[in-house]
Coordinates of C-alpha atoms (C1' of nucleotides) in Angstrom, one line a residue:
Chain A
X232 CA 48.3 18.0 -21.0
X233 CA 48.7 14.5 -21.1
X234 CA 51.9 13.2 -19.2
X235 CA 53.7 9.8 -19.5
X236 CA 52.5 7.0 -17.5
X237 CA 55.6 4.9 -18.0
X238 CA 58.3 7.1 -16.2
X239 CA 62.2 6.6 -16.0
X240 CA 63.7 5.5 -12.8
X241 CA 66.3 8.3 -13.0
X242 CA 64.2 11.3 -12.4
X243 CA 62.7 9.3 -9.3
X244 CA 66.2 8.7 -8.2
X245 CA 67.2 12.3 -8.6
X246 CA 64.2 13.6 -6.4
X247 CA 65.0 10.8 -4.0
X248 CA 61.6 9.1 -4.1
X249 CA 62.6 5.9 -6.0
X250 CA 63.7 4.7 -2.5
X251 CA 61.2 6.7 -0.4
X252 CA 58.2 5.6 -2.4
X253 CA 58.3 1.9 -1.1
X254 CA 56.3 -0.9 -2.4
X255 CA 53.3 1.4 -3.4
X256 CA 55.2 2.2 -6.6
X257 CA 54.7 -0.1 -9.5
X258 CA 58.3 -0.8 -10.7
X259 CA 58.8 -2.4 -14.2
X260 CA 61.8 -3.0 -16.4
X261 CA 62.2 -2.6 -20.1
X262 CA 64.0 -5.3 -22.6
X263 CA 67.1 -3.5 -21.9
X264 CA 66.6 -4.1 -18.1
X265 CA 66.5 -0.6 -17.6
X266 CA 64.0 0.7 -14.6
X267 CA 60.7 2.5 -14.9
X268 CA 57.5 3.0 -12.6
X269 CA 54.0 3.3 -13.6
X270 CA 53.5 6.8 -12.4
X271 CA 51.8 6.9 -9.0
X272 CA 52.0 10.7 -9.5
X273 CA 53.4 13.0 -11.6
X274 CA 55.7 15.9 -9.9
X275 CA 59.0 14.7 -11.4
X276 CA 57.7 14.5 -14.9
X277 CA 56.0 17.8 -14.9
X278 CA 58.9 19.4 -13.4
X279 CA 61.3 18.0 -16.3
X280 CA 58.8 19.2 -18.6
X281 CA 58.7 22.7 -17.3
X282 CA 62.5 23.0 -16.8
X283 CA 62.7 22.4 -20.4
X284 CA 60.2 24.9 -21.7
X285 CA 60.0 27.6 -19.3
X286 CA 63.3 30.0 -18.9
X287 CA 61.9 33.5 -17.8
X288 CA 60.0 35.1 -15.0
X289 CA 57.8 36.5 -17.7
X290 CA 56.5 33.1 -18.4
X291 CA 55.5 32.5 -14.9
X292 CA 53.2 31.2 -13.2
X293 CA 52.6 28.2 -15.0
X294 CA 49.4 25.9 -14.0
X295 CA 49.2 23.0 -16.3
X296 CA 46.9 20.0 -15.4
X297 CA 46.0 16.7 -16.8
X298 CA 43.3 13.9 -16.1
X299 CA 45.1 10.6 -16.1
X300 CA 45.4 7.3 -14.9
X301 CA 47.6 6.6 -11.8
X302 CA 49.2 3.5 -10.7
X303 CA 49.7 2.7 -7.1
X304 CA 50.2 -1.1 -6.0
X305 CA 47.9 -0.3 -2.6
X306 CA 48.7 -2.7 0.3
X307 CA 45.0 -3.1 0.3
X308 CA 42.6 -2.0 -2.6
X309 CA 39.1 -2.0 -1.5
X310 CA 35.3 -0.8 -2.0
X311 CA 35.7 -0.7 -5.9
X312 CA 36.1 2.8 -6.8
X313 CA 37.3 4.0 -3.5
X314 CA 40.8 2.6 -3.5
X315 CA 42.0 0.8 -6.5
X316 CA 45.6 0.1 -8.0
X317 CA 44.7 2.0 -11.0
X318 CA 42.4 5.0 -10.7
X319 CA 41.7 8.3 -12.5
X320 CA 43.0 11.9 -11.2
X321 CA 42.9 15.2 -12.1
X322 CA 46.2 16.5 -11.1
X323 CA 47.5 20.2 -11.4
X324 CA 50.8 21.7 -10.9
X325 CA 51.7 25.2 -10.0
X326 CA 55.1 26.9 -10.8
X327 CA 55.7 30.2 -9.3
X328 CA 58.6 32.9 -8.8
X329 CA 58.5 32.8 -5.1
X330 CA 56.5 32.0 -2.0
X331 CA 54.1 34.7 -2.4
X332 CA 53.3 33.3 -5.8
X333 CA 52.8 29.9 -4.4
X334 CA 50.5 31.1 -1.9
X335 CA 48.4 32.9 -4.7
X336 CA 48.2 29.6 -6.4
X337 CA 47.6 27.4 -3.4
X338 CA 44.7 30.0 -2.2
X339 CA 43.2 29.8 -6.0
X340 CA 43.1 26.1 -6.0
X341 CA 41.9 25.7 -2.6
X342 CA 38.9 27.8 -3.4
X343 CA 38.5 26.2 -6.7
X344 CA 38.5 22.7 -5.2
X345 CA 36.1 23.9 -2.6
X346 CA 33.7 25.3 -5.5
X347 CA 34.2 22.0 -7.4
X348 CA 33.0 19.8 -4.4
X349 CA 30.3 22.1 -3.6
X350 CA 28.6 21.9 -7.3
X351 CA 29.3 18.2 -7.0
X352 CA 26.6 18.2 -4.3
X353 CA 29.2 16.9 -1.5
X354 CA 28.9 17.8 2.1
X355 CA 32.6 18.2 2.7
X356 CA 35.2 19.6 4.9
X357 CA 38.8 20.9 4.2
X358 CA 41.1 19.6 6.8
X359 CA 44.8 20.3 7.5
X360 CA 46.6 17.2 6.2
X361 CA 50.0 15.4 6.1
X362 CA 51.9 15.6 2.9
X363 CA 53.2 12.0 3.0
X364 CA 54.9 10.8 -0.1
X365 CA 54.2 13.7 -1.9
X366 CA 56.4 16.0 0.3
X367 CA 56.7 19.8 0.9
X368 CA 55.0 21.3 3.9
X369 CA 51.6 22.7 4.0
X370 CA 48.7 20.5 2.9
X371 CA 44.9 20.3 3.1
X372 CA 42.8 17.5 2.3
X373 CA 39.2 17.8 1.2
X374 CA 37.1 15.2 3.0
X375 CA 33.6 14.4 1.9
X376 CA 32.0 13.1 5.3
X377 CA 31.0 9.8 5.2
X378 CA 30.7 6.9 7.6
X379 CA 32.2 4.4 5.2
X380 CA 35.1 6.9 4.9
X381 CA 38.7 5.4 5.4
X382 CA 40.0 8.8 7.0
X383 CA 39.3 9.9 10.3
X384 CA 39.2 13.8 10.9
X385 CA 39.3 15.9 14.1
X386 CA 37.7 19.2 14.4
X387 CA 36.7 21.7 17.2
X388 CA 33.4 22.1 18.6
X389 CA 34.2 25.9 19.1
X390 CA 36.6 27.3 16.4
X391 CA 37.1 26.3 13.0
X392 CA 40.3 24.0 13.3
X393 CA 40.2 20.8 11.6
X394 CA 42.6 18.3 10.7
X395 CA 43.4 14.8 9.6
X396 CA 44.1 12.5 12.3
X397 CA 47.3 11.9 10.6
X398 CA 48.6 15.2 11.4
X399 CA 46.6 16.4 14.3
X400 CA 48.5 18.0 17.2
X401 CA 48.1 19.4 20.6
X402 CA 50.3 20.8 23.0
X403 CA 51.7 18.8 25.6
X404 CA 49.5 19.4 28.6
X405 CA 50.9 17.1 31.3
X406 CA 52.0 18.7 34.6
X407 CA 55.8 18.2 35.2
X408 CA 56.2 16.0 38.3
X409 CA 58.1 17.5 41.1
X410 CA 57.8 14.7 43.7
X411 CA 60.7 12.2 44.6
X412 CA 62.2 10.0 41.9
X413 CA 62.1 6.3 42.7
X414 CA 65.1 4.0 42.2
X415 CA 65.0 1.5 39.4
X416 CA 63.7 -1.8 40.4
X417 CA 63.6 -5.0 38.2
X418 CA 60.4 -6.7 39.0
X419 CA 58.7 -10.1 37.8
X420 CA 56.1 -9.6 35.2
X421 CA 55.2 -13.4 34.4
X422 CA 53.1 -13.8 31.2
X423 CA 52.7 -9.8 30.8
X424 CA 53.5 -8.5 27.4
X425 CA 51.0 -6.1 26.5
X426 CA 50.9 -2.7 28.2
X427 CA 47.2 -3.4 29.6
X428 CA 48.6 -6.6 31.2
X429 CA 51.4 -5.2 32.8
X430 CA 49.7 -2.0 34.1
X431 CA 47.1 -4.4 35.5
X432 CA 49.7 -6.9 37.2
X433 CA 51.5 -3.8 38.8
X434 CA 48.4 -2.1 39.9
X435 CA 49.4 1.0 37.8
X436 CA 47.3 3.1 35.3
X437 CA 48.9 2.3 31.5
X438 CA 49.8 6.1 31.4
X439 CA 52.8 5.0 33.8
X440 CA 54.1 2.3 31.3
X441 CA 56.4 3.5 28.4
X442 CA 56.0 1.3 25.5
X443 CA 58.9 0.5 23.5
X444 CA 58.3 -0.5 19.5
X445 CA 61.2 -1.5 17.5
X446 CA 61.2 -0.3 14.0
X447 CA 63.1 -1.3 11.1
X448 CA 65.6 1.4 9.7
X449 CA 67.4 1.3 6.4
X450 CA 70.6 0.8 8.5
X451 CA 69.9 -0.8 11.8
X452 CA 66.9 -0.4 14.2
X453 CA 65.1 2.5 15.8
X454 CA 63.4 2.2 19.3
X455 CA 60.2 4.3 19.5
X456 CA 58.7 5.4 22.9
X457 CA 55.5 6.3 23.8
X458 CA 53.3 6.7 27.0
X459 CA 51.3 3.3 27.4
X460 CA 48.0 5.0 27.1
X461 CA 48.8 6.8 23.8
X462 CA 49.1 5.4 20.0
X463 CA 51.7 5.8 17.6
X464 CA 50.8 8.1 14.6
X465 CA 53.1 6.3 11.9
X466 CA 52.5 9.1 9.7
X467 CA 54.4 11.5 12.0
X468 CA 57.0 8.7 12.6
X469 CA 57.6 8.3 9.2
X470 CA 58.4 11.8 8.4
X471 CA 60.7 12.0 11.4
X472 CA 62.5 8.7 10.0
X473 CA 62.3 10.0 6.5
X474 CA 61.0 6.6 5.6
X475 CA 58.1 6.2 3.2
X476 CA 57.0 2.9 4.8
X477 CA 57.4 1.7 8.0
X478 CA 57.9 -1.9 9.4
X479 CA 58.5 -3.5 12.8
X480 CA 61.7 -5.2 13.3
X481 CA 61.5 -8.9 13.2
X482 CA 61.8 -10.9 16.4
X483 CA 65.1 -12.2 15.0
X484 CA 66.5 -8.8 14.1
X485 CA 65.5 -7.7 17.6
X486 CA 67.5 -10.6 19.4
X487 CA 70.2 -9.9 17.2
X488 CA 70.7 -6.6 18.3
X489 CA 70.3 -7.8 22.0
X490 CA 66.6 -6.9 22.5
X491 CA 64.1 -9.5 23.8
X492 CA 60.7 -9.1 22.3
X493 CA 57.9 -8.7 24.8
X494 CA 60.3 -7.0 27.0
X495 CA 62.2 -4.3 25.4
X496 CA 63.0 -1.0 27.3
X497 CA 65.1 2.0 26.5
X498 CA 67.4 1.7 29.5
X499 CA 70.8 0.3 28.5
X500 CA 70.2 -0.2 25.0
X501 CA 72.9 0.6 22.7
X502 CA 73.6 1.4 18.9
X503 CA 69.9 1.8 18.5
X504 CA 68.4 5.0 17.7
X505 CA 65.8 6.1 20.3
X506 CA 63.2 8.3 19.4
X507 CA 60.4 9.4 22.0
X508 CA 57.1 11.2 22.3
X509 CA 57.0 14.6 23.8
X510 CA 55.2 13.3 26.5
X511 CA 57.6 10.5 27.7
X512 CA 59.9 12.7 29.7
X513 CA 57.1 13.9 31.7
X514 CA 56.2 10.5 32.9
X515 CA 57.8 10.1 36.4
X516 CA 58.8 6.5 37.6
X517 CA 58.2 4.8 34.4
X518 CA 57.4 1.2 34.0
X519 CA 59.4 -0.3 30.9
X520 CA 60.7 -3.5 29.7
X521 CA 63.6 -5.0 31.6
X522 CA 65.4 -6.3 28.5
X523 CA 64.9 -9.8 29.9
X524 CA 62.1 -12.6 29.3
X525 CA 59.4 -12.0 32.2
X526 CA 60.6 -8.9 33.8
X527 CA 59.9 -5.1 33.6
X528 CA 61.6 -2.1 35.3
X529 CA 59.8 0.3 37.8
X530 CA 61.2 3.9 38.6
X531 CA 62.6 4.5 35.4
X532 CA 63.2 8.2 35.0
X533 CA 64.0 9.8 31.7
X534 CA 67.1 11.9 31.8
X535 CA 68.5 10.1 34.9
X536 CA 68.3 6.6 33.1
X537 CA 68.2 6.7 29.5
X538 CA 67.9 9.7 27.0
X539 CA 66.3 9.7 23.6
X540 CA 68.1 11.1 20.5
X541 CA 65.0 12.4 19.1
X542 CA 62.1 14.0 21.2
X543 CA 59.0 15.1 19.0
X544 CA 55.4 14.9 18.7
X545 CA 54.6 11.2 17.5
X546 CA 51.2 10.4 18.8
X547 CA 47.8 10.3 17.6
X548 CA 45.2 12.9 19.1
X549 CA 42.0 11.5 20.0
X550 CA 38.4 12.9 20.0
X551 CA 37.7 14.5 23.4
X552 CA 41.1 16.2 23.8
X553 CA 41.3 20.1 24.0
X554 CA 41.6 21.9 20.6
X555 CA 45.1 23.3 20.0
X556 CA 43.8 26.5 19.1
X557 CA 41.0 27.4 21.6
X558 CA 39.5 25.9 24.7
X559 CA 37.0 23.8 22.5
X560 CA 36.9 19.9 22.5
X561 CA 37.9 18.0 19.5
X562 CA 35.3 15.8 18.0
X563 CA 35.7 13.0 15.2
X564 CA 34.3 12.2 12.1
X565 CA 34.8 9.9 9.1
X566 CA 35.5 11.1 5.5
X567 CA 36.3 10.0 2.2
X568 CA 39.6 11.9 0.9
X569 CA 38.4 13.3 -2.3
X570 CA 41.2 15.9 -3.0
X571 CA 44.2 17.3 -1.6
X572 CA 46.5 20.4 -2.1
X573 CA 50.0 20.7 -1.4
X574 CA 52.8 23.3 -0.8
X575 CA 55.9 21.7 -2.5
X576 CA 58.0 24.8 -2.3
X577 CA 61.2 24.0 -4.0
X578 CA 61.6 20.2 -3.3
X579 CA 61.5 19.2 -6.9
X580 CA 62.8 22.3 -8.5
X581 CA 66.0 21.9 -6.6
X582 CA 66.2 18.2 -6.9
X583 CA 65.7 18.3 -10.8
X584 CA 66.9 21.6 -11.4
X585 CA 64.0 23.6 -12.6
X586 CA 64.9 27.2 -12.6
X587 CA 64.2 30.3 -14.0
X588 CA 65.8 33.7 -14.8
X589 CA 64.6 36.5 -12.6
X590 CA 64.5 40.3 -13.6
X591 CA 68.1 40.6 -12.8
X592 CA 69.3 37.8 -15.1
X593 CA 69.8 35.5 -11.9
X594 CA 68.8 31.7 -11.8
X595 CA 66.1 30.9 -9.2
X596 CA 64.3 27.5 -8.2
X597 CA 60.7 27.8 -9.4
X598 CA 58.3 27.3 -6.5
X599 CA 55.8 24.4 -6.7
X600 CA 52.8 23.5 -5.5
X601 CA 50.4 20.3 -6.5
X602 CA 46.6 19.7 -6.5
X603 CA 44.8 16.4 -7.0
X604 CA 41.2 15.2 -7.4
X605 CA 40.4 11.6 -7.2
X606 CA 37.8 11.7 -9.8
X607 CA 36.3 8.0 -9.7
X608 CA 36.6 8.1 -6.0
X609 CA 34.9 11.7 -6.0
X610 CA 31.8 10.1 -8.0
X611 CA 31.7 7.4 -5.3
X612 CA 31.6 9.7 -2.6
X613 CA 28.6 11.7 -4.5
X614 CA 26.9 8.5 -4.7
X615 CA 27.4 7.7 -1.1
X616 CA 25.9 11.0 0.1
X617 CA 23.1 11.2 -2.6
X618 CA 20.9 8.1 -2.8
X619 CA 17.9 6.3 -1.6
X620 CA 16.0 3.2 -1.6
X621 CA 15.7 3.5 -5.5
X622 CA 18.9 4.2 -6.5
X623 CA 21.3 7.2 -7.3
X624 CA 20.2 10.8 -7.0
X625 CA 22.7 12.5 -9.2
X626 CA 23.2 16.3 -8.7
X627 CA 22.7 17.9 -11.9
X628 CA 26.3 19.2 -12.3
X629 CA 27.9 15.8 -12.3
X630 CA 24.9 13.6 -13.7
X631 CA 26.2 11.6 -16.6
X632 CA 23.0 12.9 -18.4
X633 CA 20.7 15.5 -17.2
X634 CA 17.4 14.0 -18.5
X635 CA 15.7 10.9 -19.7
X636 CA 12.9 10.7 -22.2
X637 CA 10.8 7.6 -21.3
X638 CA 8.2 6.5 -24.3
X639 CA 6.0 4.5 -22.0
X640 CA 5.6 1.7 -24.7
X641 CA 6.5 1.1 -28.1
X642 CA 3.4 -0.2 -29.3
X643 CA 1.7 3.0 -30.3
X644 CA 3.6 5.0 -32.8
X645 CA 2.5 8.1 -31.2
X646 CA 4.8 7.6 -28.3
X647 CA 7.8 6.9 -30.5
X648 CA 7.1 9.8 -32.6
X649 CA 6.7 12.3 -29.9
X650 CA 9.3 11.1 -28.0
X651 CA 12.0 11.4 -30.9
X652 CA 10.5 15.1 -31.4
X653 CA 11.1 16.0 -28.0
X654 CA 14.4 14.3 -28.2
X655 CA 15.4 16.5 -31.2
X656 CA 14.0 19.5 -29.2
X657 CA 16.0 19.0 -26.0
X658 CA 19.4 18.0 -28.0
X659 CA 19.0 21.4 -29.7
X660 CA 18.5 23.0 -26.4
X661 CA 21.9 21.6 -25.4
X662 CA 20.4 19.3 -22.9
X663 CA 22.2 16.2 -21.9
X664 CA 19.4 13.6 -22.6
X665 CA 19.0 10.2 -23.1
X666 CA 16.1 8.5 -24.8
X667 CA 15.3 5.3 -23.4
X668 CA 14.0 3.4 -26.5
X669 CA 14.4 0.1 -25.5
X670 CA 11.8 -2.3 -26.2
X671 CA 10.8 -2.7 -22.5
X672 CA 7.6 -2.0 -20.6
X673 CA 7.2 1.2 -18.8
X674 CA 7.7 0.0 -15.4
X675 CA 11.0 -1.4 -16.3
X676 CA 12.1 1.9 -17.7
X677 CA 11.0 3.8 -14.7
X678 CA 12.9 1.7 -12.3
X679 CA 15.8 1.8 -14.5
X680 CA 15.7 5.7 -14.6
X681 CA 15.4 5.9 -10.8
X682 CA 18.3 3.6 -10.3
X683 CA 20.5 5.4 -12.7
X684 CA 19.5 8.5 -11.1
X685 CA 18.9 11.2 -14.0
X686 CA 17.7 14.3 -12.5
X687 CA 15.0 14.7 -14.7
X688 CA 12.5 12.3 -16.1
X689 CA 10.2 13.2 -18.9
X690 CA 7.3 10.5 -19.6
X691 CA 5.7 10.2 -22.9
X692 CA 2.3 8.6 -22.7
X693 CA -1.4 8.8 -22.9
X694 CA -1.5 12.4 -21.6
X695 CA 0.8 13.2 -24.5
X696 CA -1.6 11.4 -26.9
X697 CA -4.7 12.7 -25.4
X698 CA -3.5 16.0 -24.4
X699 CA -0.3 17.1 -25.8
X700 CA 1.1 16.9 -22.2
X701 CA 4.5 15.3 -21.0
X702 CA 5.1 14.6 -17.4
X703 CA 8.5 15.7 -15.8
X704 CA 9.6 14.3 -12.6
X705 CA 12.3 15.6 -10.6
X706 CA 14.5 12.7 -9.2
X707 CA 15.6 14.4 -6.1
X708 CA 12.0 15.6 -4.8
X709 CA 9.7 13.3 -6.7
X710 CA 7.8 16.5 -7.7
X711 CA 5.7 15.8 -10.7
X712 CA 4.9 18.5 -13.2
X713 CA 2.7 18.3 -16.3
X714 CA 3.3 20.6 -19.3
X715 CA 2.7 21.0 -23.0
X716 CA 5.2 19.0 -25.0
X717 CA 6.4 22.0 -26.8
X718 CA 7.4 23.8 -23.8
X719 CA 9.4 20.9 -22.1
X720 CA 12.7 21.7 -23.6
X721 CA 12.8 25.2 -22.4
X722 CA 11.5 24.4 -19.1
X723 CA 14.1 22.0 -18.6
X724 CA 16.8 24.2 -19.8
X725 CA 15.9 26.6 -17.1
X726 CA 15.8 24.0 -14.5
X727 CA 19.1 22.6 -15.3
X728 CA 20.5 26.0 -15.4
X729 CA 19.3 26.8 -11.9
X730 CA 20.5 23.7 -10.3
X731 CA 23.9 23.9 -11.7
Chain B
rC311 C1' 51.8 -9.0 5.5
rG312 C1' 48.3 -11.8 9.4
rG313 C1' 43.2 -13.5 10.1
rG314 C1' 38.4 -15.0 7.9
rA315 C1' 35.4 -16.6 3.9
rU316 C1' 34.1 -17.8 -0.8
rG317 C1' 35.0 -20.1 -6.0
rU318 C1' 29.0 -25.1 -8.8
rA319 C1' 24.6 -22.4 -16.1
rG320 C1' 25.8 -15.7 -18.6
rC321 C1' 24.4 -13.5 -13.2
rG322 C1' 22.9 -14.7 -8.0
rC323 C1' 22.7 -18.9 -5.1
rA324 C1' 21.4 -23.9 -3.0
rG325 C1' 23.6 -28.9 -3.0
rU326 C1' 29.1 -30.6 0.5
rU327 C1' 28.0 -32.5 7.5
rU328 C1' 25.3 -38.4 6.2
rG329 C1' 30.0 -39.5 -1.6
rG330 C1' 25.3 -42.7 -5.6
rU331 C1' 27.7 -38.3 -11.9
rA332 C1' 23.5 -31.4 -10.2
rG333 C1' 19.0 -28.0 -8.7
rC334 C1' 16.5 -23.1 -7.6
rG335 C1' 15.8 -17.8 -9.0
rC336 C1' 16.9 -14.1 -12.9
rA337 C1' 18.6 -13.9 -17.9
rC338 C1' 18.1 -16.6 -22.8
rC339 C1' 14.9 -19.2 -26.8
rU340 C1' 9.5 -20.4 -28.9
rG341 C1' 4.3 -19.5 -28.8
rC342 C1' -0.1 -17.0 -27.1
rU343 C1' -1.8 -13.0 -23.9
rU344 C1' -0.3 -8.3 -21.7
rU345 C1' 1.6 -3.0 -22.2
rG346 C1' 2.1 4.2 -17.1
rG347 C1' 6.4 1.3 -11.9
rG348 C1' 10.7 -4.5 -12.7
rA349 C1' 4.3 -9.0 -16.9
rG350 C1' 1.3 -13.9 -17.1
rC351 C1' 1.1 -18.7 -18.8
rA352 C1' 2.9 -23.0 -21.3
rG353 C1' 6.9 -25.2 -23.6
rG354 C1' 12.6 -25.3 -24.1
rG355 C1' 18.0 -24.8 -24.5
rG356 C1' 22.7 -24.4 -21.4
rG357 C1' 26.9 -26.1 -16.4
rU358 C1' 31.2 -31.5 -14.9
rC359 C1' 31.0 -28.1 -10.1
rG360 C1' 38.4 -22.7 -9.9
rC361 C1' 42.6 -26.0 -11.2
rA362 C1' 45.9 -30.1 -10.2
rG363 C1' 46.8 -34.6 -7.7
rG364 C1' 45.1 -38.6 -4.4
rU365 C1' 41.2 -41.9 -1.5
rU366 C1' 37.0 -44.8 -3.5
rC367 C1' 33.3 -49.5 -7.4
rG368 C1' 31.6 -44.4 -7.4
rA369 C1' 33.8 -37.4 -5.7
rA370 C1' 30.8 -30.8 -6.3
rU371 C1' 30.6 -33.6 -1.6
rC372 C1' 36.4 -36.8 1.7
rC373 C1' 42.1 -35.5 1.7
rU374 C1' 46.5 -32.7 -0.1
rG375 C1' 48.3 -28.9 -2.9
rU376 C1' 47.6 -24.6 -5.9
rC377 C1' 45.3 -20.3 -8.0
rA378 C1' 41.8 -16.5 -7.8
rU379 C1' 38.2 -13.1 -5.6
rC380 C1' 36.2 -10.8 -1.5
rC381 C1' 35.9 -9.0 3.7
rC382 C1' 38.6 -7.7 8.5
rG383 C1' 43.0 -6.1 10.6
rA384 C1' 47.7 -3.9 10.2
rC385 C1' 51.1 -1.2 15.5
rC386 C1' 51.7 -1.0 20.7
rA387 C1' 57.2 -5.7 21.9

RNA sequence: CGGGAUGUAGCGCAGUUUGGUAGCGCACCUGCUUUGGGAGCAGGGGGUCGCAGGUUCGAAUCCUGUCAUCCCGACCA
């Protein structure tokens, strides 16, 4: 299919994403001042499309796909093809009758994606992932392992647990404190604003401090609490808050709400939603901001002195922690996210009224999934993992051309003629081949062939003229094979098929 | 959004500290030679220094503003 890039605001408002998607969505207006966006993804549009065309359970499942340009006003585009504001994506959507159908589609696509990335020659790993702005529940990302990757993944050294750091979660393991509870005291902490400074000043570990961070909500502020030695996982927090994009409250906003920046604490705050990480109640005799310039409170205890409105998992899990599934230890690696699969369930079909009639003539919402591959980014990842000092080493399956013919020069007409003959023979054999007939010296062409990374190079030169031989060089291994020119096409055809 | 850097010939850069109207490599043009791993020699063309304003006898160079690009960070109150 080819779905529209320019999409009306209306369907995004219906799905609720017009507000959730935030600044990343490229919004435009037409001459009548009506709102549109440049599609960052296509769930809404495809759902409307299917809604109009599919009525019966007999027509399900449907799994349409397209390869198209997406637009996202990225907060920081970088590294060329890795993260651009405009990029090519292969996106597929599945529409099934029920959850079992979705499960089947999801497994099929999960398998297919693994096959695709394997054929691309990638060293990758599927990991449990957050579904972010796409929504739904249940998602996996396919991570090409690379130091330059922007994403961090955690995986167990014993079992097969692997997850994006955005979603990785481990059970709360801290012991419940059963000693005496201290009384709240207000202590002067001059010039101590950061957790490290306060902890050092009071001679306590940072895990005794409870950090309070103030975020901006659509209406008002939220105070987010976490143990001093932990870090907030904004992906988890934004899911809890239902906000696509998180922003800290400004100093002015905090002051207006009666908070003192740098010395915020949860005790005694009013009209502000308090959201605490699961570990917070387990810290006995906490150190928190005192709500006044230059002071902190000690001996603060959860439950007695304050209470959170929401208690949930908010923290980033770090390498070295225990695996949530076994007794193994989590290790971390960096990866390039080349693909992701999501179970959307009925999020969009409910919102947009995409339903079908079942065997009993009863209306049912379609159960959806969606599946994306970053095409340009995948190519970038392939190159990242397949190169040497001379250039790219394309895996055959994704090489722009499978082979190049290099006539060593164009002075002797024999080279040109033989090259053209071979070129025709290879085309006939359905080999994707380039004839490098530029007026360049052999050395230039050889170096360019290495740089561009054709898997196979065929040289037509003196050996061809004198003995009827061509030289085939395999880019990946450097192996060189001489054989009669008549046999070259068949030989390569076989090699290419084997490599695919 | 915060921080840092850069904008000079088609491309990559030097020159800016100590103002005196621009230089190198590659590419390009001409000729001769060379031709299986980025050719050699000789000759030649091309820029007003991101943009705007200011200081000065004189600005790529100093000052102010502005635009663009790239890099780093994005939290912990």
